[in-house]
Amino acid sequence: MSRSVYFTAEAVREATHILLRGLPRAATSRDVRRAIMQAGMKGVSDVSLYYSHFRPTGKAILTMALPDYTRDAIRKAHSVTILGTKVEAEPIYRPENMLNPEHKLANRYLETTGDGASAGVAVGSTVSLCGLPGRAGVEAVQSMVKGFELVKTQDFAAIQRVPLPEKKFSMITRWCIHLESESEAQRLVRKLHMTPYKGKEEAPIMRAEIIY
């Protein structure tokens, strides 16, 4: 047995996570769950889409209940089709190692990067809002979410700025809004998605999306 084959077998035997690649950008975690159930994959305890700056990367991370399930799950994953697209699968040890360690936040209470599994936020009740002019501050977002139930926590602000990745420039800004429930998140998206900023025709068009 070659050294590469040995380490591949060892990785499959000990890994408790599986990385799926090649997902359509429109796929949700529910689409992935449905597909793995249809493929007969057992032992999957959690499914998280992988994001970069609140944008889907075409990857998902499956958490296995036990490493004993990993080998058979990877074998069956090669037959998985999600929204008409076949995916690739490989074992991984530490999903957190996929994050860019150089991306630092000035204030973790007021800012979030939107990177990693589930963008690092609560699935279903978090909205990513982009399209606001660069000069817009948190007060502008607060006025747009007036009347909505925001999450109440001491750990982070309910409205967080999303800083641009290193060496990137943009005339528009992105914000992360944490709501109390999925129904509130859906209500906010219905109000803001594909509408002009402050209702002005010449203003940028905003996009509001729920993180799934």
mmCIF file of C-alpha atoms in Angstrom:
data_model
loop_
_atom_site.group_PDB
_atom_site.id
_atom_site.type_symbol
_atom_site.label_atom_id
_atom_site.label_comp_id
_atom_site.label_asym_id
_atom_site.label_seq_id
_atom_site.Cartn_x
_atom_site.Cartn_y
_atom_site.Cartn_z
ATOM 1 C CA MET A 1 0.000 0.000 0.000
ATOM 2 C CA SER A 2 1.392 3.415 -0.963
ATOM 3 C CA ARG A 3 1.887 6.176 1.595
ATOM 4 C CA SER A 4 -0.788 8.344 -0.076
ATOM 5 C CA VAL A 5 -3.345 5.530 0.011
ATOM 6 C CA TYR A 6 -2.552 4.885 3.682
ATOM 7 C CA PHE A 7 -3.136 8.479 4.690
ATOM 8 C CA THR A 8 -6.311 8.676 2.607
ATOM 9 C CA ALA A 9 -7.693 5.592 4.342
ATOM 10 C CA GLU A 10 -6.669 6.981 7.735
ATOM 11 C CA ALA A 11 -8.359 10.295 7.010
ATOM 12 C CA VAL A 12 -11.606 8.581 6.061
ATOM 13 C CA ARG A 13 -11.489 6.372 9.138
ATOM 14 C CA GLU A 14 -10.958 9.209 11.649
ATOM 15 C CA ALA A 15 -12.722 12.210 10.086
ATOM 16 C CA THR A 16 -15.992 13.404 11.601
ATOM 17 C CA HIS A 17 -16.733 15.932 8.840
ATOM 18 C CA ILE A 18 -17.285 15.662 5.098
ATOM 19 C CA LEU A 19 -16.806 18.522 2.653
ATOM 20 C CA LEU A 20 -19.178 18.591 -0.323
ATOM 21 C CA ARG A 21 -18.024 20.591 -3.364
ATOM 22 C CA GLY A 22 -19.786 21.712 -6.512
ATOM 23 C CA LEU A 23 -23.152 22.712 -5.057
ATOM 24 C CA PRO A 24 -25.256 25.152 -7.085
ATOM 25 C CA ARG A 25 -25.083 28.615 -5.501
ATOM 26 C CA ALA A 26 -28.876 28.586 -5.186
ATOM 27 C CA ALA A 27 -28.866 25.432 -3.028
ATOM 28 C CA THR A 28 -29.977 25.693 0.606
ATOM 29 C CA SER A 29 -29.038 23.460 3.527
ATOM 30 C CA ARG A 30 -32.535 21.966 3.233
ATOM 31 C CA ASP A 31 -31.789 20.956 -0.367
ATOM 32 C CA VAL A 32 -28.606 19.236 0.845
ATOM 33 C CA ARG A 33 -30.427 17.424 3.664
ATOM 34 C CA ARG A 34 -33.079 16.207 1.243
ATOM 35 C CA ALA A 35 -30.454 14.932 -1.200
ATOM 36 C CA ILE A 36 -28.405 13.034 1.391
ATOM 37 C CA MET A 37 -31.553 11.412 2.761
ATOM 38 C CA GLN A 38 -32.498 10.262 -0.731
ATOM 39 C CA ALA A 39 -28.964 8.872 -1.174
ATOM 40 C CA GLY A 40 -29.302 6.853 2.044
ATOM 41 C CA MET A 41 -26.395 8.574 3.807
ATOM 42 C CA LYS A 42 -26.571 7.720 7.506
ATOM 43 C CA GLY A 43 -24.974 9.298 10.555
ATOM 44 C CA VAL A 44 -25.167 12.913 9.364
ATOM 45 C CA SER A 45 -25.980 15.030 12.418
ATOM 46 C CA ASP A 46 -25.655 18.496 10.870
ATOM 47 C CA VAL A 47 -25.479 20.223 7.474
ATOM 48 C CA SER A 48 -23.962 23.693 7.025
ATOM 49 C CA LEU A 49 -23.459 25.641 3.821
ATOM 50 C CA TYR A 50 -20.044 27.294 3.598
ATOM 51 C CA TYR A 51 -19.959 31.055 2.995
ATOM 52 C CA SER A 52 -17.400 33.724 2.123
ATOM 53 C CA HIS A 53 -18.444 37.294 2.935
ATOM 54 C CA PHE A 54 -22.064 36.067 3.180
ATOM 55 C CA ARG A 55 -21.887 34.622 -0.335
ATOM 56 C CA PRO A 56 -22.377 30.859 -0.933
ATOM 57 C CA THR A 57 -19.169 29.162 -2.055
ATOM 58 C CA GLY A 58 -20.713 26.029 -3.560
ATOM 59 C CA LYS A 59 -19.511 23.999 -0.558
ATOM 60 C CA ALA A 60 -21.234 22.353 2.385
ATOM 61 C CA ILE A 61 -19.926 20.708 5.536
ATOM 62 C CA LEU A 62 -21.563 17.562 6.885
ATOM 63 C CA THR A 63 -20.976 16.733 10.537
ATOM 64 C CA MET A 64 -21.014 13.015 11.274
ATOM 65 C CA ALA A 65 -22.370 11.607 14.534
ATOM 66 C CA LEU A 66 -19.418 9.176 14.632
ATOM 67 C CA PRO A 67 -16.368 8.641 12.378
ATOM 68 C CA ASP A 68 -17.668 5.092 11.796
ATOM 69 C CA TYR A 69 -20.244 6.548 9.385
ATOM 70 C CA THR A 70 -17.774 8.577 7.322
ATOM 71 C CA ARG A 71 -16.492 5.967 4.869
ATOM 72 C CA ASP A 72 -19.928 4.764 3.775
ATOM 73 C CA ALA A 73 -21.264 8.336 3.663
ATOM 74 C CA ILE A 74 -18.472 9.441 1.309
ATOM 75 C CA ARG A 75 -19.124 6.451 -0.947
ATOM 76 C CA LYS A 76 -22.817 7.303 -1.176
ATOM 77 C CA ALA A 77 -22.132 11.042 -1.552
ATOM 78 C CA HIS A 78 -20.674 10.436 -5.010
ATOM 79 C CA SER A 79 -24.177 9.624 -6.227
ATOM 80 C CA VAL A 80 -25.725 12.752 -4.700
ATOM 81 C CA THR A 81 -27.328 15.231 -7.085
ATOM 82 C CA ILE A 82 -28.448 18.631 -5.788
ATOM 83 C CA LEU A 83 -30.665 20.774 -8.019
ATOM 84 C CA GLY A 84 -29.510 18.733 -10.993
ATOM 85 C CA THR A 85 -25.787 18.998 -10.170
ATOM 86 C CA LYS A 86 -23.539 16.144 -9.021
ATOM 87 C CA VAL A 87 -21.272 16.927 -6.084
ATOM 88 C CA GLU A 88 -17.841 15.767 -4.902
ATOM 89 C CA ALA A 89 -17.049 14.635 -1.357
ATOM 90 C CA GLU A 90 -13.914 14.396 0.780
ATOM 91 C CA PRO A 91 -13.196 13.906 4.504
ATOM 92 C CA ILE A 92 -11.942 16.845 6.576
ATOM 93 C CA TYR A 93 -10.699 17.025 10.178
ATOM 94 C CA ARG A 94 -11.167 20.642 11.245
ATOM 95 C CA PRO A 95 -13.560 22.802 9.195
ATOM 96 C CA GLU A 96 -12.361 25.884 11.093
ATOM 97 C CA ASN A 97 -8.941 25.505 9.426
ATOM 98 C CA MET A 98 -10.573 26.509 6.128
ATOM 99 C CA LEU A 99 -11.041 30.079 7.399
ATOM 100 C CA ASN A 100 -8.631 32.840 6.430
ATOM 101 C CA PRO A 101 -6.615 33.542 9.626
ATOM 102 C CA GLU A 102 -5.531 36.962 8.304
ATOM 103 C CA HIS A 103 -9.057 38.395 8.269
ATOM 104 C CA LYS A 104 -9.215 40.409 11.485
ATOM 105 C CA LEU A 105 -12.177 42.372 12.833
ATOM 106 C CA ALA A 106 -11.819 45.798 14.395
ATOM 107 C CA ASN A 107 -14.780 45.165 16.700
ATOM 108 C CA ARG A 108 -16.270 41.673 16.991
ATOM 109 C CA TYR A 109 -19.372 43.046 18.729
ATOM 110 C CA LEU A 110 -20.200 45.440 15.878
ATOM 111 C CA GLU A 111 -18.734 43.498 12.931
ATOM 112 C CA THR A 112 -18.935 40.030 11.400
ATOM 113 C CA THR A 113 -17.160 38.617 8.339
ATOM 114 C CA GLY A 114 -19.866 36.226 7.122
ATOM 115 C CA ASP A 115 -17.262 33.517 6.553
ATOM 116 C CA GLY A 116 -17.308 29.796 7.271
ATOM 117 C CA ALA A 117 -19.997 27.259 8.067
ATOM 118 C CA SER A 118 -23.451 28.914 7.995
ATOM 119 C CA ALA A 119 -21.556 32.243 7.682
ATOM 120 C CA GLY A 120 -20.991 32.021 11.442
ATOM 121 C CA VAL A 121 -24.556 33.118 12.229
ATOM 122 C CA ALA A 122 -27.898 31.632 13.254
ATOM 123 C CA VAL A 123 -29.448 29.852 10.271
ATOM 124 C CA GLY A 124 -32.904 30.959 9.154
ATOM 125 C CA SER A 125 -33.182 34.075 11.319
ATOM 126 C CA THR A 126 -30.233 36.097 9.970
ATOM 127 C CA VAL A 127 -30.492 38.428 6.979
ATOM 128 C CA SER A 128 -27.630 39.662 4.824
ATOM 129 C CA LEU A 129 -28.431 43.118 3.421
ATOM 130 C CA CYS A 130 -26.256 44.687 0.725
ATOM 131 C CA GLY A 131 -26.582 47.579 -1.701
ATOM 132 C CA LEU A 132 -26.460 50.468 0.740
ATOM 133 C CA PRO A 133 -24.124 53.353 -0.193
ATOM 134 C CA GLY A 134 -20.732 53.343 1.487
ATOM 135 C CA ARG A 135 -21.594 56.418 3.510
ATOM 136 C CA ALA A 136 -24.648 54.737 5.085
ATOM 137 C CA GLY A 137 -24.234 54.037 8.777
ATOM 138 C CA VAL A 138 -25.984 51.812 11.269
ATOM 139 C CA GLU A 139 -28.662 54.489 11.768
ATOM 140 C CA ALA A 140 -29.809 53.967 8.163
ATOM 141 C CA VAL A 141 -30.246 50.241 8.766
ATOM 142 C CA GLN A 142 -32.005 50.845 12.073
ATOM 143 C CA SER A 143 -34.602 52.999 10.323
ATOM 144 C CA MET A 144 -35.274 50.220 7.792
ATOM 145 C CA VAL A 145 -35.813 47.527 10.433
ATOM 146 C CA LYS A 146 -38.027 49.625 12.688
ATOM 147 C CA GLY A 147 -41.020 47.526 13.698
ATOM 148 C CA PHE A 148 -39.144 44.213 13.332
ATOM 149 C CA GLU A 149 -38.183 42.003 16.273
ATOM 150 C CA LEU A 150 -34.393 41.895 16.488
ATOM 151 C CA VAL A 151 -32.530 39.314 18.525
ATOM 152 C CA LYS A 152 -31.788 40.297 22.115
ATOM 153 C CA THR A 153 -28.306 39.257 23.253
ATOM 154 C CA GLN A 154 -25.273 40.666 25.038
ATOM 155 C CA ASP A 155 -22.860 38.776 22.783
ATOM 156 C CA PHE A 156 -23.149 40.850 19.621
ATOM 157 C CA ALA A 157 -25.077 43.749 18.130
ATOM 158 C CA ALA A 158 -28.357 42.895 16.401
ATOM 159 C CA ILE A 159 -27.152 44.942 13.403
ATOM 160 C CA GLN A 160 -23.543 44.306 12.400
ATOM 161 C CA ARG A 161 -21.413 45.839 9.673
ATOM 162 C CA VAL A 162 -19.695 43.398 7.308
ATOM 163 C CA PRO A 163 -16.204 44.728 6.494
ATOM 164 C CA LEU A 164 -14.780 44.145 3.032
ATOM 165 C CA PRO A 165 -12.192 41.381 2.581
ATOM 166 C CA GLU A 166 -8.547 42.431 2.585
ATOM 167 C CA LYS A 167 -7.479 44.623 -0.380
ATOM 168 C CA LYS A 168 -11.068 44.926 -1.666
ATOM 169 C CA PHE A 169 -12.922 48.151 -2.422
ATOM 170 C CA SER A 170 -16.622 48.801 -2.974
ATOM 171 C CA MET A 171 -18.952 51.795 -3.186
ATOM 172 C CA ILE A 172 -21.686 49.819 -1.418
ATOM 173 C CA THR A 173 -21.839 48.227 2.018
ATOM 174 C CA ARG A 174 -23.162 44.975 3.438
ATOM 175 C CA TRP A 175 -24.890 44.522 6.790
ATOM 176 C CA CYS A 176 -25.883 41.521 8.893
ATOM 177 C CA ILE A 177 -29.224 41.707 10.691
ATOM 178 C CA HIS A 178 -30.034 39.201 13.449
ATOM 179 C CA LEU A 179 -33.764 38.729 13.961
ATOM 180 C CA GLU A 180 -35.760 36.984 16.660
ATOM 181 C CA SER A 181 -37.268 34.334 14.373
ATOM 182 C CA GLU A 182 -37.318 32.931 10.846
ATOM 183 C CA SER A 183 -40.738 34.467 10.228
ATOM 184 C CA GLU A 184 -39.354 37.918 11.072
ATOM 185 C CA ALA A 185 -36.411 37.328 8.739
ATOM 186 C CA GLN A 186 -38.785 36.354 5.934
ATOM 187 C CA ARG A 187 -40.897 39.438 6.585
ATOM 188 C CA LEU A 188 -37.846 41.698 6.401
ATOM 189 C CA VAL A 189 -36.684 40.131 3.136
ATOM 190 C CA ARG A 190 -40.130 40.620 1.603
ATOM 191 C CA LYS A 191 -39.948 44.308 2.519
ATOM 192 C CA LEU A 192 -36.373 45.115 1.420
ATOM 193 C CA HIS A 193 -35.223 42.677 -1.260
ATOM 194 C CA MET A 194 -34.739 44.269 -4.719
ATOM 195 C CA THR A 195 -35.941 47.687 -3.575
ATOM 196 C CA PRO A 196 -34.044 50.972 -4.098
ATOM 197 C CA TYR A 197 -32.255 52.485 -1.116
ATOM 198 C CA LYS A 198 -34.615 54.910 0.667
ATOM 199 C CA GLY A 199 -37.151 54.351 -2.128
ATOM 200 C CA LYS A 200 -35.322 56.647 -4.559
ATOM 201 C CA GLU A 201 -35.341 55.532 -8.206
ATOM 202 C CA GLU A 202 -31.718 56.545 -8.840
ATOM 203 C CA ALA A 203 -30.465 54.847 -5.651
ATOM 204 C CA PRO A 204 -28.696 51.451 -5.561
ATOM 205 C CA ILE A 205 -30.921 48.365 -5.479
ATOM 206 C CA MET A 206 -30.709 46.489 -2.186
ATOM 207 C CA ARG A 207 -30.543 42.726 -1.846
ATOM 208 C CA ALA A 208 -31.794 41.039 1.310
ATOM 209 C CA GLU A 209 -31.173 37.311 1.738
ATOM 210 C CA ILE A 210 -31.735 34.865 4.582
ATOM 211 C CA ILE A 211 -28.744 32.748 5.541
ATOM 212 C CA TYR A 212 -29.656 29.075 5.276
#
